[in-house]
PDB file of C-alpha atoms in Angstrom:
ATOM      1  CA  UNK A   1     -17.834  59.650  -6.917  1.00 76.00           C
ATOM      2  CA  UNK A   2     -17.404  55.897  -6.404  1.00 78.00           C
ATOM      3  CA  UNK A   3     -19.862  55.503  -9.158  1.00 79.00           C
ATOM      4  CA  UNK A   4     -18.161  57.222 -11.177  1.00 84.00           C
ATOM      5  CA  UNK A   5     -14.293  55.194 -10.528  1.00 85.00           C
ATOM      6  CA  UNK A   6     -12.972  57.835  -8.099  1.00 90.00           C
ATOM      7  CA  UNK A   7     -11.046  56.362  -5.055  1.00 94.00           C
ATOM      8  CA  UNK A   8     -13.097  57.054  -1.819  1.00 96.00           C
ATOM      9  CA  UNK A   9     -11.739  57.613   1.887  1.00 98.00           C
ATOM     10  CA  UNK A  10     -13.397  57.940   4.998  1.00 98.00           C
ATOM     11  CA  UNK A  11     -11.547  57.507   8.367  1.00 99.00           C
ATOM     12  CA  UNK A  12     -12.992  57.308  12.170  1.00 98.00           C
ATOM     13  CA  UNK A  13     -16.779  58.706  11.650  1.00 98.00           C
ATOM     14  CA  UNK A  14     -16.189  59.138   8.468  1.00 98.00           C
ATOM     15  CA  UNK A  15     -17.512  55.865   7.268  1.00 99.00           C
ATOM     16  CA  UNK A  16     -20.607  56.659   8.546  1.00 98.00           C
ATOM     17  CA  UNK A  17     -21.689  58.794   5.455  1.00 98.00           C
ATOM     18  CA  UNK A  18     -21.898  55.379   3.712  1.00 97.00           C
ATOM     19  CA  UNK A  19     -25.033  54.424   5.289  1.00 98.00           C
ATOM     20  CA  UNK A  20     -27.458  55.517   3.173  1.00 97.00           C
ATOM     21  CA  UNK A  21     -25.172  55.138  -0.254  1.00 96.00           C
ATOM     22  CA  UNK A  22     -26.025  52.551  -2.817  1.00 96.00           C
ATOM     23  CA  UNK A  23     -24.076  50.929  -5.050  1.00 93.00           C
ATOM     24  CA  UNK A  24     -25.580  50.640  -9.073  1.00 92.00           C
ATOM     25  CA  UNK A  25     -27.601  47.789  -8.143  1.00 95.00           C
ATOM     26  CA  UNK A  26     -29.325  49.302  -5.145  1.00 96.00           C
ATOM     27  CA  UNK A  27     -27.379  46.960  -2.568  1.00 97.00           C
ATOM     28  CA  UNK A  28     -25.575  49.076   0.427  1.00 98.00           C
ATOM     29  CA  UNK A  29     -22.069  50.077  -1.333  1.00 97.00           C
ATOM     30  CA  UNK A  30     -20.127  48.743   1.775  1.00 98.00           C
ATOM     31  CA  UNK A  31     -21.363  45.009   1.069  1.00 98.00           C
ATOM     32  CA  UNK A  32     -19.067  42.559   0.380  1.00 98.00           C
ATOM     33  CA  UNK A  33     -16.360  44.900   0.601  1.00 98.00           C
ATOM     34  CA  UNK A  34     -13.414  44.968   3.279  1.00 99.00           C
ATOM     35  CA  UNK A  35     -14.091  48.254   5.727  1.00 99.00           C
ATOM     36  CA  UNK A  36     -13.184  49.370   9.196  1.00 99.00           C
ATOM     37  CA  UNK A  37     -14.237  52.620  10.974  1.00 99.00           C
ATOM     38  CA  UNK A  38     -14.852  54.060  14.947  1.00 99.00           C
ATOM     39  CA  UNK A  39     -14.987  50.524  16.775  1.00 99.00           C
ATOM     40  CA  UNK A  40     -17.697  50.216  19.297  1.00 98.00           C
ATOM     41  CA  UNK A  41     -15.208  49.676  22.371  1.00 98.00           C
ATOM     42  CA  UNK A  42     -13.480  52.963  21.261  1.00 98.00           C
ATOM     43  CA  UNK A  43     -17.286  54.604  21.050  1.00 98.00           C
ATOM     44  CA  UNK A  44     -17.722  53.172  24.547  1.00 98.00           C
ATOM     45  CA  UNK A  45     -14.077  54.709  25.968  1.00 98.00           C
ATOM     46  CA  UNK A  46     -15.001  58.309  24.291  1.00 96.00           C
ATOM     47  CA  UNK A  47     -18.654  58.004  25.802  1.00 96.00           C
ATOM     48  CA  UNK A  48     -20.275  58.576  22.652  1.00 93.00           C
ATOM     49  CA  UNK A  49     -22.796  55.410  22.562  1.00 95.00           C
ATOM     50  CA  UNK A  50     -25.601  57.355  23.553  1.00 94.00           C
ATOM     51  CA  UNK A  51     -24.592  60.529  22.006  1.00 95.00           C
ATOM     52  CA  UNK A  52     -24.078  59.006  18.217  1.00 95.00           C
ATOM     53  CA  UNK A  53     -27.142  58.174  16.187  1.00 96.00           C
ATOM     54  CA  UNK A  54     -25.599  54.794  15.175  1.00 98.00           C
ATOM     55  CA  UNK A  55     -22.543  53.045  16.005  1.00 98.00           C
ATOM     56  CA  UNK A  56     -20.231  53.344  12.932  1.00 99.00           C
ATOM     57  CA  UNK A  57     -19.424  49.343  13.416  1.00 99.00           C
ATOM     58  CA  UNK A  58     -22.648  48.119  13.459  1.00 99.00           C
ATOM     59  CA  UNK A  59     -23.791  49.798  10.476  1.00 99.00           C
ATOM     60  CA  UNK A  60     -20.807  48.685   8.488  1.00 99.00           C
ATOM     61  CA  UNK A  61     -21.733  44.794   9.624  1.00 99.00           C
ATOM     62  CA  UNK A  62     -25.384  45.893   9.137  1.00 99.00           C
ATOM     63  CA  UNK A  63     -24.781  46.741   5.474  1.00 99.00           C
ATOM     64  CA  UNK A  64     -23.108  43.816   4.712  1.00 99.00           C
ATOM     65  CA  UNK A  65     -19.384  45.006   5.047  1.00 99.00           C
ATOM     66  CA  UNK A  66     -16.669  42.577   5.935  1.00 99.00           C
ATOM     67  CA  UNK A  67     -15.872  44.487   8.824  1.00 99.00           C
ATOM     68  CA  UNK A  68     -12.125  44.327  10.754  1.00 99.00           C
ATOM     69  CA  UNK A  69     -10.519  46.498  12.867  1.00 99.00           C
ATOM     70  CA  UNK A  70      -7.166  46.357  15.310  1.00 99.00           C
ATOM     71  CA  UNK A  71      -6.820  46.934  18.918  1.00 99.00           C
ATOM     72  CA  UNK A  72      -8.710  50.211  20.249  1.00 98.00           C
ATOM     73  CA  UNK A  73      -6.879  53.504  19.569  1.00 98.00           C
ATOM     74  CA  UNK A  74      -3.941  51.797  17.148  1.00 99.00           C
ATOM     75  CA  UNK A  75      -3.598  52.459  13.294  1.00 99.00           C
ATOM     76  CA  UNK A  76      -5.727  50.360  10.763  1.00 99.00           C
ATOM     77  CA  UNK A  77      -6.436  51.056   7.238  1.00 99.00           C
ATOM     78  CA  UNK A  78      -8.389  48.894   4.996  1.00 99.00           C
ATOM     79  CA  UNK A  79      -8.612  48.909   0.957  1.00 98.00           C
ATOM     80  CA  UNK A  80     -11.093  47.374  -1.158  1.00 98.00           C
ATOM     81  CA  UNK A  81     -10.622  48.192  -4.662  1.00 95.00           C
ATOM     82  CA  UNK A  82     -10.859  52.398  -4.501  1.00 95.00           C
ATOM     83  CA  UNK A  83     -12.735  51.920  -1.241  1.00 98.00           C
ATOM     84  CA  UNK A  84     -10.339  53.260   1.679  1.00 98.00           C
ATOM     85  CA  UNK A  85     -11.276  52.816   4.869  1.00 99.00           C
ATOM     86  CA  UNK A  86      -9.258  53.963   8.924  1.00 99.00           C
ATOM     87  CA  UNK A  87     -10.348  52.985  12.049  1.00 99.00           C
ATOM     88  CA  UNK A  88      -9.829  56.306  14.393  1.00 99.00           C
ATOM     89  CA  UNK A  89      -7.831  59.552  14.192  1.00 98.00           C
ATOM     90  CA  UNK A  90      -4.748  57.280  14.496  1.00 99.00           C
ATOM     91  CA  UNK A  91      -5.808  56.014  11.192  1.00 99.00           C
ATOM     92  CA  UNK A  92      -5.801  59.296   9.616  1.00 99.00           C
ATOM     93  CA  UNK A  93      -2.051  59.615   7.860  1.00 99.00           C
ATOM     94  CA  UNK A  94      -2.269  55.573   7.065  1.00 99.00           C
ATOM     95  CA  UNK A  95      -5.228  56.367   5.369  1.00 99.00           C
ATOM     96  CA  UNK A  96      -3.985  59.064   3.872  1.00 99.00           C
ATOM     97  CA  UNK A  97      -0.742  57.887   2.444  1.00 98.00           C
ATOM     98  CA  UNK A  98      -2.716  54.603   0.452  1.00 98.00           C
ATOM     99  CA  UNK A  99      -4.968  57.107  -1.116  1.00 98.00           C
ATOM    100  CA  UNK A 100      -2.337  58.919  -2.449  1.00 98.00           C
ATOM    101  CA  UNK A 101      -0.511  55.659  -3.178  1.00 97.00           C
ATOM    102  CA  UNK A 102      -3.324  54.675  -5.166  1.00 96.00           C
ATOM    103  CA  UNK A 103      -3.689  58.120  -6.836  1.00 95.00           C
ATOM    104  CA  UNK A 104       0.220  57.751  -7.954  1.00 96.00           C
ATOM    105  CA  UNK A 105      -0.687  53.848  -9.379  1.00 93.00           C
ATOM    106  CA  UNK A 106      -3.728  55.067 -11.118  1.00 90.00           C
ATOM    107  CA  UNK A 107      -1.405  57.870 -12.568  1.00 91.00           C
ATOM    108  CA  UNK A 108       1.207  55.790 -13.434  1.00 92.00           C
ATOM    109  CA  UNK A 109      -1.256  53.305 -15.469  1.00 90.00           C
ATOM    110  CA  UNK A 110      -2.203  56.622 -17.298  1.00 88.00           C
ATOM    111  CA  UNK A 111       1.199  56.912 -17.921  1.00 90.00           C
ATOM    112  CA  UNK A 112       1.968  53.652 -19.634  1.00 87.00           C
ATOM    113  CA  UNK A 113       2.369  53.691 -23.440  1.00 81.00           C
ATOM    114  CA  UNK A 114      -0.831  51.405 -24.294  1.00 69.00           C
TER     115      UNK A 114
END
C-alpha cells in the first residue's frame, strides 16, 4: 500500500507489522522517517516484555526510525509524509482523525481545477 502512495496507520502494536517491510530500495520503510508506537516503559507497566517477541520501540530505533514518543499512557501521533504513526490505545482517535485529515487534503487536491 505505501508503495503504491496510500496513507498508512498503525497505532500501539500496530507498528510492529513494519518490521519486516521494505521500502523500493530494500532499506527498512521506517528509516529516516518520524514514528512512535508501544514505548518500552508502557511494555514494562502492562508486563508484556517477556511475553512480546520484540519490543515495538526498539525495532522502530533498530530500523532506523526517528523514534519519539510522550509520557507513558498519554496521546501521541506522529506523521511522516502518508506514514501515521500512535503511541498506545490513547493514541487511537488522534491517529485516527490525521488519517482522515489527510484523506480529506488528498481529496481536496483531487478536487482542484489543474
Amino acid at each position: 500500500m505505501f508503495a503504491a502512495g496510500k496513507t498508512v496507520s498503525a497505532v500501539c502494536h500496530a507498528p510492529g507489522a513494519l518490521h519486516h517491510v521494505r521500502a523500493k530500495d530494500g532499506s527498512p520503510l521506517v528509516k529516516g522517517k518520524k514514528v512512535t508506537g508501544f514505548t518500552n516503559t508502557e511494555e514494562e507497566a502492562a508486563q508484556l516484555t517477556t511475553i512480546v517477541p520484540f519490543l515495538v520501540q526498539d525495532m522502530l530505533v533498530a530500523n532506523g526510525g526517528t523514534y519519539s514518543k510522550a509520557a507513558d499512557w498519554q496521546p501521541h501521533v506522529v506523521t511522516d509524509g502518508k506514514l501515521i504513526t500512535g503511541q498506545n490505545p490513547a493514541s487511537s482517535q488522534p491517529a485516527a482523525r490525521a488519517v482522515l485529515a489527510k484523506l480529506q487534503a488528498q481529496l481536496q487536491a483531487q478536487l482542484q481545477p489543474h
